[in-house]
mmCIF file of C-alpha atoms in Angstrom:
data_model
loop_
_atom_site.group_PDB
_atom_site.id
_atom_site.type_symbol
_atom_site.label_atom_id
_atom_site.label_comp_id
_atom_site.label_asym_id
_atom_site.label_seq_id
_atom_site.Cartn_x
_atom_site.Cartn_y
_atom_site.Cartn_z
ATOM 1 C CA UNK A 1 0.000 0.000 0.000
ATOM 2 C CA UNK A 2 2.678 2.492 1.160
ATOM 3 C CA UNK A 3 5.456 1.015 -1.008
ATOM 4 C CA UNK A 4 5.736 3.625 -3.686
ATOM 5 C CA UNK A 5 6.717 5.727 -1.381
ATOM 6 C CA UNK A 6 9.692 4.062 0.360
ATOM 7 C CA UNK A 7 12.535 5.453 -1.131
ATOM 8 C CA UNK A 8 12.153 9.331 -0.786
ATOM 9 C CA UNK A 9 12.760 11.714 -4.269
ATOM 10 C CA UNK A 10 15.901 13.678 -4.551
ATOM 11 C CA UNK A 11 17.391 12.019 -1.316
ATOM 12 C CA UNK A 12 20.715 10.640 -3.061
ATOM 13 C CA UNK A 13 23.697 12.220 -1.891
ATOM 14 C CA UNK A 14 27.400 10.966 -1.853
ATOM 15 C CA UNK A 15 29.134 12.296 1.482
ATOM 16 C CA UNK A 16 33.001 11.757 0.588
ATOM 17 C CA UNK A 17 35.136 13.576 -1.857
ATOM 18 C CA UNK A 18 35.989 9.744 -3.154
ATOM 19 C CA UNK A 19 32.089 9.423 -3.969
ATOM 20 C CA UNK A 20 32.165 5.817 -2.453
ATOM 21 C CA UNK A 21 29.823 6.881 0.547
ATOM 22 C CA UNK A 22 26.082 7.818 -0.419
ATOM 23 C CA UNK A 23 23.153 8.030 1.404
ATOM 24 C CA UNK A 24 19.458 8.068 0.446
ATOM 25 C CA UNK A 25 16.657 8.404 3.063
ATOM 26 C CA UNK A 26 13.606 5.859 3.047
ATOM 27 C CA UNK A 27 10.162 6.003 4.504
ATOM 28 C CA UNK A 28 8.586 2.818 6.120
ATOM 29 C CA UNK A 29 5.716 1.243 4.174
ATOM 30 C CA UNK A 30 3.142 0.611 7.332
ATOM 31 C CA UNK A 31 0.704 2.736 8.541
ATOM 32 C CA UNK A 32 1.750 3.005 12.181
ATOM 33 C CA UNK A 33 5.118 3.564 13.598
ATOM 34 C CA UNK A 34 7.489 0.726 15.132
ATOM 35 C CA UNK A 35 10.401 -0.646 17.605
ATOM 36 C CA UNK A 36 13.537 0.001 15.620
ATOM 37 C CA UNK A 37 14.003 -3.946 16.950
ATOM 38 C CA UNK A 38 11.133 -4.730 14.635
ATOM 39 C CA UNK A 39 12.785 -3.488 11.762
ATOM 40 C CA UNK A 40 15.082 -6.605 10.146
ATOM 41 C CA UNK A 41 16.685 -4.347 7.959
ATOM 42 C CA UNK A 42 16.731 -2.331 4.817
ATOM 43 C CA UNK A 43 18.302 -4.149 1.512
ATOM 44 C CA UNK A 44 19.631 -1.516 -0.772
ATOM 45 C CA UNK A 45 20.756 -1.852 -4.426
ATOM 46 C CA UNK A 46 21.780 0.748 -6.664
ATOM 47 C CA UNK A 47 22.455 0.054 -10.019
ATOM 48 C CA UNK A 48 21.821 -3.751 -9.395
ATOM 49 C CA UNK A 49 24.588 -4.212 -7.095
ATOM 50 C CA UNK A 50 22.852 -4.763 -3.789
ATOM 51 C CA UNK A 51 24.894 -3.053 -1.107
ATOM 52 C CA UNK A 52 25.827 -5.349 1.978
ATOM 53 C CA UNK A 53 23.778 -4.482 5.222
ATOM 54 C CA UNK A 54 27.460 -4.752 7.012
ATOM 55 C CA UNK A 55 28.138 -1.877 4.235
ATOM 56 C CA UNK A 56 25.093 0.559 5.578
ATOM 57 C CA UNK A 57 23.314 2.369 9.055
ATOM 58 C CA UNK A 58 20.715 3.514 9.324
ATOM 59 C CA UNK A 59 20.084 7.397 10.879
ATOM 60 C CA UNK A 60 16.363 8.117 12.403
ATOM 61 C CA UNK A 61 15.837 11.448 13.965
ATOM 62 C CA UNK A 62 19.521 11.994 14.869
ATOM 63 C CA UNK A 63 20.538 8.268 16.228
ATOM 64 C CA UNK A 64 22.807 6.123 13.736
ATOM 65 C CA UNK A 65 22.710 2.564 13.798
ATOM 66 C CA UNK A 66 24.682 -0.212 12.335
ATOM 67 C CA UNK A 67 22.290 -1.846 9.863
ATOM 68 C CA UNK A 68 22.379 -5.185 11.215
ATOM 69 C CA UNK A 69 22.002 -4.505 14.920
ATOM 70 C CA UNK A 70 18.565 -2.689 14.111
ATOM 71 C CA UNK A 71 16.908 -5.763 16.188
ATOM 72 C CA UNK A 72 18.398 -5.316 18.878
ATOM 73 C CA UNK A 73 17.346 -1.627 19.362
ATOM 74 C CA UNK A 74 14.937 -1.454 22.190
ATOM 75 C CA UNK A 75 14.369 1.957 22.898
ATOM 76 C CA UNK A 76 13.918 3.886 19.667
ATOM 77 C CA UNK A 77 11.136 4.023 16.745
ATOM 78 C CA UNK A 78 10.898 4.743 13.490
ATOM 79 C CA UNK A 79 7.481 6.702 12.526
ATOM 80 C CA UNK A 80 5.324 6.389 9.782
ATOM 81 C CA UNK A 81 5.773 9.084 7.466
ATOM 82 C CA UNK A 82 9.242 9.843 9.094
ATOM 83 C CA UNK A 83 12.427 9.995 6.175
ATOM 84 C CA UNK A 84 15.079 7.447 7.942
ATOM 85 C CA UNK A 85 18.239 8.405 6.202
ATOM 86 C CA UNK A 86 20.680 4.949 5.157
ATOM 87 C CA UNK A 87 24.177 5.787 4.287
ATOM 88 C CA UNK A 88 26.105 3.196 2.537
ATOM 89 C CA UNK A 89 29.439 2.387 0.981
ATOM 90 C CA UNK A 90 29.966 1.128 -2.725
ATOM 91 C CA UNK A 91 33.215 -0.105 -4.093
ATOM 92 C CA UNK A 92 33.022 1.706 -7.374
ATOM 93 C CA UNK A 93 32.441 6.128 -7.439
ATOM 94 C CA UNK A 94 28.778 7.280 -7.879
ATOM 95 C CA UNK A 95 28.864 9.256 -10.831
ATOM 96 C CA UNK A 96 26.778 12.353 -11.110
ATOM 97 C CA UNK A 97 23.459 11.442 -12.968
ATOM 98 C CA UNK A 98 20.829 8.838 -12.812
ATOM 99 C CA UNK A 99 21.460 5.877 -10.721
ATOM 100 C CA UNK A 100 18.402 3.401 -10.143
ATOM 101 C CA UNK A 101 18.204 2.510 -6.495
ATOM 102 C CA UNK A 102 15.478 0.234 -5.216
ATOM 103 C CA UNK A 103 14.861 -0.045 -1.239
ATOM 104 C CA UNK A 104 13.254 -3.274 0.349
ATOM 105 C CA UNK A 105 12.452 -2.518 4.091
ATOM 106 C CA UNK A 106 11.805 -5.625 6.083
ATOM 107 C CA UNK A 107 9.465 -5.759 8.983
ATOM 108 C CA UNK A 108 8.352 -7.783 11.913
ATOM 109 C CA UNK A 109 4.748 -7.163 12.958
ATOM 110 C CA UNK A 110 3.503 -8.896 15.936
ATOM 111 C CA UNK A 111 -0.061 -9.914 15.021
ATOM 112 C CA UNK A 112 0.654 -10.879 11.331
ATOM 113 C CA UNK A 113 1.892 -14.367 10.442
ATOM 114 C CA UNK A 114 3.794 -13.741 7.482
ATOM 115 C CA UNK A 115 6.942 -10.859 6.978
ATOM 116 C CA UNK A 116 6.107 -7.427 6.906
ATOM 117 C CA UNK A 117 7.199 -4.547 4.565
ATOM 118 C CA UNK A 118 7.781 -3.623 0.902
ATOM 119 C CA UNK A 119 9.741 -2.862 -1.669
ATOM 120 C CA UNK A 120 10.108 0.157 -3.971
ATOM 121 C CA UNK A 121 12.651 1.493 -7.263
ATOM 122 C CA UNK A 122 13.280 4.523 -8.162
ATOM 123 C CA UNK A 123 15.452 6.474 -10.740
ATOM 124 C CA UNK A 124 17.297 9.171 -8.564
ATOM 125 C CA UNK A 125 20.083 12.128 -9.810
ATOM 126 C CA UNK A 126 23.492 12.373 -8.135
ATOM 127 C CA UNK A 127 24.058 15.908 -8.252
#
């Protein structure tokens, strides 16, 4: 329902003068907030290459996270609505221009039976 709007317009950035450190922000595709310990993770790609999660963090109103020790966070949430912001290391520059980068957030939800979550692609420029 929410997934086209998972990986947030304009939000790809490179942070290092070596343009091997990025960043894009993502919004979560469920209609109420969560635990940060219910989030299993983000899986990034850009271009096709899908980015390691030991390779990312993940940044939600100010406090940075390693990627993978997002289930163990007990005391923080992630809204709905709310841009998270996952930075990211590639092996090979970003160019400036169009780079396709497709977001899969995965989610634990108590009540449902089956994973949570979605998945969304978008074409974004690297200024």
């Amino acid at each position: 329902m929410f997934d086209k709007y998972i990986v947030c317009e304009d939000s790809l950035r490179t942070t290092d003068d070596d343009r091997t450190h990025g960043r894009v922000e993502v919004r979560m595709p469920y209609y109420r907030g969560l635990g940060l310990s219910m989030v299993e993770g983000v899986d990034l790609t850009v271009d096709g290459t899908p980015i390691p999660a030991e390779a990312t963090s993940f940044t939600v109103h100010g406090n940075t996270y390693p990627m993978t020790e997002l289930p163990t966070v007990l005391d923080d949430r992630w809204e709905m609505g709310e841009p998270a912001r996952v930075d990211f290391t590639v092996a090979q520059p970003l160019q400036p221009g169009e780079h396709v980068v497709s977001a899969a957030v995965r989610l634990r939800i108590s009540y449902m039976p089956v994973p949570g979550g979605g998945r969304d692609t978008k074409t974004l420029t690297l200024a």
